[in-house]
Structure formats: structure tokens, C-alpha cells
N, CA, C and O atoms as CSV, one atom per row, in Angstrom:
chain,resi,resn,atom,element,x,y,z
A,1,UNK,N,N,0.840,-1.171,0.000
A,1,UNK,CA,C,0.000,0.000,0.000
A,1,UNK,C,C,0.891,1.242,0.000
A,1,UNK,O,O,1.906,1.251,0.696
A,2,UNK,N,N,0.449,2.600,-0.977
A,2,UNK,CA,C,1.127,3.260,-0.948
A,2,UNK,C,C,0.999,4.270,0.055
A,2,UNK,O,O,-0.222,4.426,0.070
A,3,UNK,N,N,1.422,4.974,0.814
A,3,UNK,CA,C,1.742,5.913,1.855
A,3,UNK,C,C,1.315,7.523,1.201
A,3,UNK,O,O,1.901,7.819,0.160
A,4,UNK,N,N,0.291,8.591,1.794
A,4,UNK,CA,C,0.409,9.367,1.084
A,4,UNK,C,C,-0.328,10.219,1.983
A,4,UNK,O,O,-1.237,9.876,2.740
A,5,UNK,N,N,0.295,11.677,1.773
A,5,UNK,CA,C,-0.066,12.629,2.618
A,5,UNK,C,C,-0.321,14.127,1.955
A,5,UNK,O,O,0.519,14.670,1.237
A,6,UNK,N,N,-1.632,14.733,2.306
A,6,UNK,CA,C,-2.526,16.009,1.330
A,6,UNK,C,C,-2.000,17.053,2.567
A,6,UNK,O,O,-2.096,17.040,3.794
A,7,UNK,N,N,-1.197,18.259,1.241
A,7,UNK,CA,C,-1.072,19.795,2.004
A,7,UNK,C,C,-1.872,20.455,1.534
A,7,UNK,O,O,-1.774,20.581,0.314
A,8,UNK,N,N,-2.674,20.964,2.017
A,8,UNK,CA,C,-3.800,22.226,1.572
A,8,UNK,C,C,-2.757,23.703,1.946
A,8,UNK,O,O,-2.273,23.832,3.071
A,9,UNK,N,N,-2.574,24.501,1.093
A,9,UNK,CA,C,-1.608,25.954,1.301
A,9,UNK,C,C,-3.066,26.362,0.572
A,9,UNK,O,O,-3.776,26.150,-0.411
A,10,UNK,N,N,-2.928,27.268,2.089
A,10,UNK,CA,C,-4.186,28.676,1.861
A,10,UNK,C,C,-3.982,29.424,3.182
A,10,UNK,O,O,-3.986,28.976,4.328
A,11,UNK,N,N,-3.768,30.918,2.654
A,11,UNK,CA,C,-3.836,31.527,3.856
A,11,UNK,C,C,-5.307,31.876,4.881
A,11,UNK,O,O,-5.493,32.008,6.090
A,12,UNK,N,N,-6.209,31.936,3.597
A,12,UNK,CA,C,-7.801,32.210,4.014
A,12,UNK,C,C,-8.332,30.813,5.152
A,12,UNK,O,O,-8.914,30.940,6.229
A,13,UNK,N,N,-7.781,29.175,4.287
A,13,UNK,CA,C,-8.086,28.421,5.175
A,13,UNK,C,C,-7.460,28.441,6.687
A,13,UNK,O,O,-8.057,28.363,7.761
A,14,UNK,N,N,-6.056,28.572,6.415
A,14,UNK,CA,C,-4.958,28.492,7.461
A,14,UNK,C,C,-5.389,29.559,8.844
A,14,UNK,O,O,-5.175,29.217,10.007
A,15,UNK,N,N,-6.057,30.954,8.440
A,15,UNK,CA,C,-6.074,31.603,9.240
A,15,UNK,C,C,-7.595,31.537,9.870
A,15,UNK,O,O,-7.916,31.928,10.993
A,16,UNK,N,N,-8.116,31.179,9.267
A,16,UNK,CA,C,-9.685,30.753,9.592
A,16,UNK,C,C,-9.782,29.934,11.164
A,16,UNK,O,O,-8.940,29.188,11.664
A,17,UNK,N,N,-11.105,30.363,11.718
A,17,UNK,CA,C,-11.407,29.234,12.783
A,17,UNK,C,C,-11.736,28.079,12.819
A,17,UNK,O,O,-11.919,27.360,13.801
A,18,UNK,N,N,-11.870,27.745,11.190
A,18,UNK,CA,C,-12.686,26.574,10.793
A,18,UNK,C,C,-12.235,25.541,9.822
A,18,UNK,O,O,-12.611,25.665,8.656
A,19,UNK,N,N,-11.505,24.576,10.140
A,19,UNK,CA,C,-10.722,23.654,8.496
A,19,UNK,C,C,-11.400,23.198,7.849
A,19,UNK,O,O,-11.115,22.855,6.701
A,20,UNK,N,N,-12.947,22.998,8.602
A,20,UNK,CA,C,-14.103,22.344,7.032
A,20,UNK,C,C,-13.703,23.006,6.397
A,20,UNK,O,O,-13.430,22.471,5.323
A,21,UNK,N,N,-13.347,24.568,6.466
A,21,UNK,CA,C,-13.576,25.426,4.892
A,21,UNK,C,C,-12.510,24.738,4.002
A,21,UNK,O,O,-12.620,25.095,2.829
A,22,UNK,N,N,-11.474,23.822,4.235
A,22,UNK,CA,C,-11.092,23.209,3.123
A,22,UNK,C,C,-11.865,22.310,2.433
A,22,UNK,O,O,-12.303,21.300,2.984
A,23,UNK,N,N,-12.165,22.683,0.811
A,23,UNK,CA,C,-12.704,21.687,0.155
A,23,UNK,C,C,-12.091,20.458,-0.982
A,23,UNK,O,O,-12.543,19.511,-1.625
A,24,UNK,N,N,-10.336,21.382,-0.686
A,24,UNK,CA,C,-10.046,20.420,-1.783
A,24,UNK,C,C,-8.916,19.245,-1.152
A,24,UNK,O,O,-8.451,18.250,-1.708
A,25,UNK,N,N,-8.713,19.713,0.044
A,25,UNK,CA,C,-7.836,18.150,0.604
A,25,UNK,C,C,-8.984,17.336,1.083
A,25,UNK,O,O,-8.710,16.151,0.895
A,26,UNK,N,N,-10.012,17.464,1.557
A,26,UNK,CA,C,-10.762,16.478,1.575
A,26,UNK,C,C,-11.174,15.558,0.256
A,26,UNK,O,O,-11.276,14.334,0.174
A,27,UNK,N,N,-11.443,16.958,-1.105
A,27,UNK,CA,C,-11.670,16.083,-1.659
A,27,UNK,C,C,-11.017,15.318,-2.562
A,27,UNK,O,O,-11.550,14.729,-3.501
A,28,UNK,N,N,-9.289,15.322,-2.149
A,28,UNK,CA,C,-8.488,14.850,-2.608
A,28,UNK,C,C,-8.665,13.394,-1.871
A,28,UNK,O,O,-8.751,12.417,-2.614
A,29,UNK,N,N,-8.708,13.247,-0.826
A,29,UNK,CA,C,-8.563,12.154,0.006
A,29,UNK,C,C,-10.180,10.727,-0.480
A,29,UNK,O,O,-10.345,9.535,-0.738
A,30,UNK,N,N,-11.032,12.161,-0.301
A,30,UNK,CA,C,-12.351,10.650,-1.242
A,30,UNK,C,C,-12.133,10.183,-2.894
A,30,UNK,O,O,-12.754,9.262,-3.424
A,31,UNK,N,N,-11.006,11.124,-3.636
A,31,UNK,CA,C,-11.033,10.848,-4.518
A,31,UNK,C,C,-9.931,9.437,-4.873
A,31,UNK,O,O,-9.911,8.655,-5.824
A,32,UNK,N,N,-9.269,9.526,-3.915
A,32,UNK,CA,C,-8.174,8.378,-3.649
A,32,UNK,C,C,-8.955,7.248,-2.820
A,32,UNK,O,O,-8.476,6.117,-2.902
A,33,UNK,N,N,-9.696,7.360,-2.311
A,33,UNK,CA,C,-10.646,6.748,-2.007
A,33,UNK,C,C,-11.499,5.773,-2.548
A,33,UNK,O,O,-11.652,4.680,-2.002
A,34,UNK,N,N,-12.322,6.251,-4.067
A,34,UNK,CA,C,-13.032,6.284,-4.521
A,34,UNK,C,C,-12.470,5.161,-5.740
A,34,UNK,O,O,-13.150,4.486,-6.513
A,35,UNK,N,N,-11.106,5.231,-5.610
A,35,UNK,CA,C,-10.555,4.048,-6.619
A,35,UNK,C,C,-10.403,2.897,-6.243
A,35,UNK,O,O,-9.554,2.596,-5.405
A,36,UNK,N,N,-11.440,1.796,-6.965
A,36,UNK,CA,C,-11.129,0.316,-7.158
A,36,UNK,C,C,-10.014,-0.155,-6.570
A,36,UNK,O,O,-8.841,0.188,-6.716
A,37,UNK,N,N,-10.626,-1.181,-5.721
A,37,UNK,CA,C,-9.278,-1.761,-4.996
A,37,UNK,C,C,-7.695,-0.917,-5.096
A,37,UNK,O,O,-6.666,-1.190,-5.714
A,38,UNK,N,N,-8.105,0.317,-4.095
A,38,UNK,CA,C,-7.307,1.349,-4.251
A,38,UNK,C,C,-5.577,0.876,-3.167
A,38,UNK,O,O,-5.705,0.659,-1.962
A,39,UNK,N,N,-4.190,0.794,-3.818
A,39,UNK,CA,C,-3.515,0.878,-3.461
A,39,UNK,C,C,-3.248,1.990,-2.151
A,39,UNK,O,O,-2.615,1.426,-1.259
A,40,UNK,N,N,-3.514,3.145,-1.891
A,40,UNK,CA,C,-3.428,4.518,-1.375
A,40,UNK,C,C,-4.045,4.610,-0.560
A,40,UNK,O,O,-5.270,4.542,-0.660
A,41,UNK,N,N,-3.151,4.879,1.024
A,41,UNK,CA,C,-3.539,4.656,2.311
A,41,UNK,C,C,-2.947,6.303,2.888
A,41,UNK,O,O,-1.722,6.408,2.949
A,42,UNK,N,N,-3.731,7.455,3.268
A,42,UNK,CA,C,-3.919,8.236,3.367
A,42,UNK,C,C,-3.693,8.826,4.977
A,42,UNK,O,O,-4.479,8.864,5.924
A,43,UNK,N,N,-2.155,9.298,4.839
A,43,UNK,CA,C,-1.889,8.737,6.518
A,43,UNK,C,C,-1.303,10.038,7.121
A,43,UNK,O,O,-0.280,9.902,7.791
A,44,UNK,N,N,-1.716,11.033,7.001
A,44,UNK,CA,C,-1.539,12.523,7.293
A,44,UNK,C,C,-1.856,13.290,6.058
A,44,UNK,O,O,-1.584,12.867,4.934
A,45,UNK,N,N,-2.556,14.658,6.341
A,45,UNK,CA,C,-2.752,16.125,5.908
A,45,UNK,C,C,-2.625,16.760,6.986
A,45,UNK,O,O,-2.670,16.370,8.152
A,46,UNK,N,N,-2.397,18.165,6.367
A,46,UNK,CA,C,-2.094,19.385,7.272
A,46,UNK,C,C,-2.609,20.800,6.524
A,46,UNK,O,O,-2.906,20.594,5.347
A,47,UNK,N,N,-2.713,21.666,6.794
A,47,UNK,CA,C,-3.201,23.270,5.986
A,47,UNK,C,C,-2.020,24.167,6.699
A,47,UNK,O,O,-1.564,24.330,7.830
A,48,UNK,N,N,-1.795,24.651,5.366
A,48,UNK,CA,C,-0.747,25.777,5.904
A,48,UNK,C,C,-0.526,27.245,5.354
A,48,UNK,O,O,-0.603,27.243,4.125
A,49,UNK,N,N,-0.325,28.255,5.784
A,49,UNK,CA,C,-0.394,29.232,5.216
A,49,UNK,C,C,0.446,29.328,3.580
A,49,UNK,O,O,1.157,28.487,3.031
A,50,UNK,N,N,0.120,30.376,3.229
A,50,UNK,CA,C,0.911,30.628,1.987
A,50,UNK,C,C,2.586,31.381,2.014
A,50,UNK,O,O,3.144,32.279,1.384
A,51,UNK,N,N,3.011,30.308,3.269
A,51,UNK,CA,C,5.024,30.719,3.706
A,51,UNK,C,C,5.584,29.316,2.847
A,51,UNK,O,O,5.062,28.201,2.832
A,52,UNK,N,N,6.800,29.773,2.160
A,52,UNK,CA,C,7.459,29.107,1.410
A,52,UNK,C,C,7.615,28.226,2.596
A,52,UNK,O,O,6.985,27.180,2.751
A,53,UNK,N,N,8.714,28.831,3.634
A,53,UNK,CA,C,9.200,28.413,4.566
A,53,UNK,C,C,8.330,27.029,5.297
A,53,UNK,O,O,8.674,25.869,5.521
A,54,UNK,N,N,7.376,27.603,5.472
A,54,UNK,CA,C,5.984,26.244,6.180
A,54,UNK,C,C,5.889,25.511,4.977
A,54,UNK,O,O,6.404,24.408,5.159
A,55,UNK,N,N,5.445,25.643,3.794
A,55,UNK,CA,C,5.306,24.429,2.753
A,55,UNK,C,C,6.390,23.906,2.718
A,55,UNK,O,O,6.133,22.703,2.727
A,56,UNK,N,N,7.605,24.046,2.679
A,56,UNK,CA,C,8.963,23.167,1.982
A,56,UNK,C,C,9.277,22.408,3.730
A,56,UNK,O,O,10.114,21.507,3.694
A,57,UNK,N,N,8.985,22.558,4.432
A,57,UNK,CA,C,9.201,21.983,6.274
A,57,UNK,C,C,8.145,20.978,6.154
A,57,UNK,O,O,8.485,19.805,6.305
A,58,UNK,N,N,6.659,21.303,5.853
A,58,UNK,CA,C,6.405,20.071,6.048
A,58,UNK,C,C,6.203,19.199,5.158
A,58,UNK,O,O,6.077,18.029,5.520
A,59,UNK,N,N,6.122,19.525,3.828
A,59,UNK,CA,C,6.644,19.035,2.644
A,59,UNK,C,C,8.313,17.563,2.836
A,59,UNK,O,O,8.416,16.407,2.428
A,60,UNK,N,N,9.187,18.397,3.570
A,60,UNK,CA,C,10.693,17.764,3.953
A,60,UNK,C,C,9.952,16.758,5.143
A,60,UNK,O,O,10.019,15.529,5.121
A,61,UNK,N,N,9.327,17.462,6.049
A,61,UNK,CA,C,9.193,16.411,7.683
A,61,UNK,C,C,8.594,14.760,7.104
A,61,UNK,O,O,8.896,13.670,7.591
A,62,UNK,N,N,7.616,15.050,5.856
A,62,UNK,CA,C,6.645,13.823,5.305
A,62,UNK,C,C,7.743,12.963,4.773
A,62,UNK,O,O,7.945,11.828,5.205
A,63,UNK,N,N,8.730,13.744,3.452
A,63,UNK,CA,C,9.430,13.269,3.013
A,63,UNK,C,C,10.261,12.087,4.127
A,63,UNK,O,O,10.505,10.903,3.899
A,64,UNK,N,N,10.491,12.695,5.058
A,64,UNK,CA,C,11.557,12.032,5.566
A,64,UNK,C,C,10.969,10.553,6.835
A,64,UNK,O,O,11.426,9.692,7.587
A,65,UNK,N,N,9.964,10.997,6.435
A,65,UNK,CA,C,8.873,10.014,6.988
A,65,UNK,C,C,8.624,8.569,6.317
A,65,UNK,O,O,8.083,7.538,6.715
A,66,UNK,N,N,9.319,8.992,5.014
A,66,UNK,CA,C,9.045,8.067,4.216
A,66,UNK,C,C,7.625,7.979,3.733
A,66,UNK,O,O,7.163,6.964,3.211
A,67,UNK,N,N,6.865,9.239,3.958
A,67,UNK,CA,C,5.854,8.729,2.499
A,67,UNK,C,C,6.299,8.891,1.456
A,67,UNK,O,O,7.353,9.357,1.023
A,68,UNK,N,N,4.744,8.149,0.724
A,68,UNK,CA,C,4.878,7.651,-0.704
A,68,UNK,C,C,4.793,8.650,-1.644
A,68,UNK,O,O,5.449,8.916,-2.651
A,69,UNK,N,N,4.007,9.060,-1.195
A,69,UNK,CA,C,3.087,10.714,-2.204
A,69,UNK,C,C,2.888,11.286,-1.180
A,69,UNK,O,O,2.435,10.856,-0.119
A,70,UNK,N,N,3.407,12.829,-1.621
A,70,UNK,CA,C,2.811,14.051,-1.072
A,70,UNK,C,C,2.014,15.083,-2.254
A,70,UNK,O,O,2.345,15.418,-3.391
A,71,UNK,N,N,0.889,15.383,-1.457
A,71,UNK,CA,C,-0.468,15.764,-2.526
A,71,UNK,C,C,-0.068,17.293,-2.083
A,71,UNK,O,O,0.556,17.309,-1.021
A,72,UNK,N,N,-0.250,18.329,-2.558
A,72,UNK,CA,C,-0.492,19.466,-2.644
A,72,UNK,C,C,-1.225,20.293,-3.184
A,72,UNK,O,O,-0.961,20.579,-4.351
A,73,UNK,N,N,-2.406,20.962,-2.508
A,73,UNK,CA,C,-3.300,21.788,-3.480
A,73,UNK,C,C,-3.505,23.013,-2.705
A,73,UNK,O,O,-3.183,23.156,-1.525
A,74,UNK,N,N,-4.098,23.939,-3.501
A,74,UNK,CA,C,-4.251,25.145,-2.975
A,74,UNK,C,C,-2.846,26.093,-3.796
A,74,UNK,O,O,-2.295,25.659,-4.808
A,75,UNK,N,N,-2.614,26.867,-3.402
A,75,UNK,CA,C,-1.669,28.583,-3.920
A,75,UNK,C,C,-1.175,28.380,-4.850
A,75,UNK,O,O,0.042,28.206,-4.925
A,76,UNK,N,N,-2.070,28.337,-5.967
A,76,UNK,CA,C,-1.628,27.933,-7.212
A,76,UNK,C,C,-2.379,29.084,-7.896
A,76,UNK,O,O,-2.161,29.125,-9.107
A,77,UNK,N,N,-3.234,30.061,-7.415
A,77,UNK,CA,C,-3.931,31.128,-8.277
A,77,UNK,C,C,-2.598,32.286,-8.899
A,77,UNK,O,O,-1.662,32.233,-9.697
A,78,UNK,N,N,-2.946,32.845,-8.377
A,78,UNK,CA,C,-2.938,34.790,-9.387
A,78,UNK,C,C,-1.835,35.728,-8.666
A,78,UNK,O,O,-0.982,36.468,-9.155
A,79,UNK,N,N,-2.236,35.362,-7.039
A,79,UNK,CA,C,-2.004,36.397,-6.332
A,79,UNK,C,C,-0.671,36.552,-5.715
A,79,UNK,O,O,-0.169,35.455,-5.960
A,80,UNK,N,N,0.135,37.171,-5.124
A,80,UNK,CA,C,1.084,37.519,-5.276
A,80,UNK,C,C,1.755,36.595,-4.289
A,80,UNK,O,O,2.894,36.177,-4.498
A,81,UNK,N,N,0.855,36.177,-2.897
A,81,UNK,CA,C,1.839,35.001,-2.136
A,81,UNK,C,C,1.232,33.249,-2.878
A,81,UNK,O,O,1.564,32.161,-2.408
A,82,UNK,N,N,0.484,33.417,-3.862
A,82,UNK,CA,C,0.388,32.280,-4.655
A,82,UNK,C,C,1.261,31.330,-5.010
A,82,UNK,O,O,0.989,30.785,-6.080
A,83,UNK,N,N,2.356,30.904,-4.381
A,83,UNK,CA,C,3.868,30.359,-5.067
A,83,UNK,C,C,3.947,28.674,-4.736
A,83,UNK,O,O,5.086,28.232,-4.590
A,84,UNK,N,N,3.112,27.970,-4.642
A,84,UNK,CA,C,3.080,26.651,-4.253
A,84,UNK,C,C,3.891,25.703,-5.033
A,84,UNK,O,O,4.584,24.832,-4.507
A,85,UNK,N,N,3.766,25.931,-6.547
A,85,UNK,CA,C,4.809,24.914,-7.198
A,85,UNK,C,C,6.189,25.841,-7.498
A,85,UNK,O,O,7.096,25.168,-7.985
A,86,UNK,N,N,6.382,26.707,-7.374
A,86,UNK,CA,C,7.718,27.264,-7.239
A,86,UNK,C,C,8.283,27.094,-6.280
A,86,UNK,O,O,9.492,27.050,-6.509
A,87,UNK,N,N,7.963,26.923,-4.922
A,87,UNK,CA,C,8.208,26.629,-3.824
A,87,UNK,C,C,8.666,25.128,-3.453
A,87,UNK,O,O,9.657,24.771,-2.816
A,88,UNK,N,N,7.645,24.358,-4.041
A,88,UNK,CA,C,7.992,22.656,-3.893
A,88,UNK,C,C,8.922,22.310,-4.919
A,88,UNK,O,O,9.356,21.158,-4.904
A,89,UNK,N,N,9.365,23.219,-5.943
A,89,UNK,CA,C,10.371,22.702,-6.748
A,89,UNK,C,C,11.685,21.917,-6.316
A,89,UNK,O,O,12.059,20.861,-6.825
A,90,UNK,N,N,12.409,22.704,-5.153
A,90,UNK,CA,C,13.482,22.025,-4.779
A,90,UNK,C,C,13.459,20.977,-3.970
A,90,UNK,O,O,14.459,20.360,-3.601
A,91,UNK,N,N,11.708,20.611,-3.505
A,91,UNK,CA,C,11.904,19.544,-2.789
A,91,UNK,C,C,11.036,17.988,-3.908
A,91,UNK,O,O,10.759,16.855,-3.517
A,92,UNK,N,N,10.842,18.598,-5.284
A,92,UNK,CA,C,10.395,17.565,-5.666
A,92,UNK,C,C,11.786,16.420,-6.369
A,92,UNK,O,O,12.782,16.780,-6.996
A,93,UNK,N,N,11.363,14.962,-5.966
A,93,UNK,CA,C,12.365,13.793,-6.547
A,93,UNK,C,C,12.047,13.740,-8.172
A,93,UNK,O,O,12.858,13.699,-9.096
A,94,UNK,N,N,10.277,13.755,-8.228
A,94,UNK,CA,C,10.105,13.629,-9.575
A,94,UNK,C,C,9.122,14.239,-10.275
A,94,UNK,O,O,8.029,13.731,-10.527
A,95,UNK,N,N,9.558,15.532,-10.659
A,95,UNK,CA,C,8.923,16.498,-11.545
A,95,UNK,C,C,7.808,16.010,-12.121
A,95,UNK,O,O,7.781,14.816,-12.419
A,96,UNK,N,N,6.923,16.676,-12.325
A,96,UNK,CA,C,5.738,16.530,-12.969
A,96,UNK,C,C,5.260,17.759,-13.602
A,96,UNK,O,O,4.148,18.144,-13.241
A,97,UNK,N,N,5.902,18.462,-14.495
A,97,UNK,CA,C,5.636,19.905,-15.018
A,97,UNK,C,C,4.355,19.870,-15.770
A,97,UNK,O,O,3.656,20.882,-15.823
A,98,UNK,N,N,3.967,18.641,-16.420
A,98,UNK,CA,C,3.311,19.028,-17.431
A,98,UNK,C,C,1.977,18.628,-16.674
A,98,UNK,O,O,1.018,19.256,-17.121
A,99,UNK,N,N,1.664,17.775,-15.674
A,99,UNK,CA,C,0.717,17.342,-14.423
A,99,UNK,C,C,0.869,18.577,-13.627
A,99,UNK,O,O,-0.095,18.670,-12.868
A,100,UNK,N,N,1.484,19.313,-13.528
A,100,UNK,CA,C,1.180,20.591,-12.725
A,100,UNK,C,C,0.266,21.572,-13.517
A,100,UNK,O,O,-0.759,22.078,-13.062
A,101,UNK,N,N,0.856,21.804,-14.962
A,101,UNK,CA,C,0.207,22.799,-15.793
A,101,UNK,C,C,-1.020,22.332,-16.131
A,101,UNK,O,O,-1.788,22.913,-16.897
A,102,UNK,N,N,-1.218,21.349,-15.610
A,102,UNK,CA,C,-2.772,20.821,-16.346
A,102,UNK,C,C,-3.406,20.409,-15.117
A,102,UNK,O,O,-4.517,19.914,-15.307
A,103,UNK,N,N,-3.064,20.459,-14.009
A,103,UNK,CA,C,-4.069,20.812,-12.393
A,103,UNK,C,C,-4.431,21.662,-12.609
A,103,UNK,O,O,-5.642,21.714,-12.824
A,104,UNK,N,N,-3.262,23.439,-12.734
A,104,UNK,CA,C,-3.853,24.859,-12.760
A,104,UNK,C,C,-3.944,25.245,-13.327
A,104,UNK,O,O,-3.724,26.456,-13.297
A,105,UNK,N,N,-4.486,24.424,-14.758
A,105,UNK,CA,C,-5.341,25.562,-15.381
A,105,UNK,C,C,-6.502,24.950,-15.729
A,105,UNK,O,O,-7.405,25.597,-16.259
């Protein structure tokens, strides 16, 4: 079974009183879910603001945890602390440029 852990980066969620308001690591997690005798065992998420610094830490802490997959969604818009895949660049093993450009847009 593969090992795999969802970062939600949002500052709106992060600073909020409330983590329901995330809708897309949850619905990352039923969607891994949702697959046929699904390999993918879903064994930490976390929400974090939009700091390089906080995404690439716990991005590294999972890594070194030995999961399998680390999921990332969220700060991928417009706005100016938006930097989520520029940020995970130096901690990714195996690029996925063209699976990135075709999540955000």
C-alpha cells in the first residue's frame, strides 16, 4: 500500500477558525478513495499558510517520513503570495511539469 499525505496551502483556510472550509484536501482524500481496490492509504494532511518556509518543512518532515506521495493543493492562483509549485520545486524527486500545468489551469 502506498503511503500518502494532502497539504492544503491557503492563507484564508490556514487563518480561519474553521478547516471544514477546506474543500479540496478532503476532496483529494475521497477521490483516492473512490478508486477500485485502491492501493493509497492516506496517513496525514495538514493546511498551511501561503510561507514558502511552512510548505517546503512540512513538505521535507513527510518526506523524511518516508511517504509515498505528497499531494499538494491550494496557492496555485494569481495572487502575489500564490507560489506553491515554485516553492515545492526544490523539494520535488520527480517532476511533474506538465501534471502541474494541467491541475492549474
Amino acid at each position: 500500500m502506498m503511503t500518502v499525505a494532502i497539504l492544503t496551502v491557503s492563507d484564508s483556510i490556514f487563518s480561519s477558525s474553521s478547516p471544514s472550509l477546506d474543500k479540496s484536501g478532503p476532496a483529494l482524500r475521497n477521490l483516492l478513495a473512490s478508486i477500485p481496490n485502491t492501493k493509497y492509504n492516506v496517513v496525514s494532511s495538514a493546511i498551511v499558510p501561503d510561507e514558502p518556509t511552512e510548505i517546503q518543512r512540512v513538505v521535507r518532515k513527510w518526506c523524511e517520513a518516508d511517504i509515498d506521495l505528497v499531494l499538494t493543493t491550494g496557492g496555485t492562483g494569481f495572487g502575489v503570495r500564490d507560489r506553491t509549485p515554485e516553492v515545492r520545486s526544490p523539494t520535488l524527486l520527480f517532476p511533474t511539469f506538465d501534471n502541474n500545468h494541467k491541475l492549474t489551469t
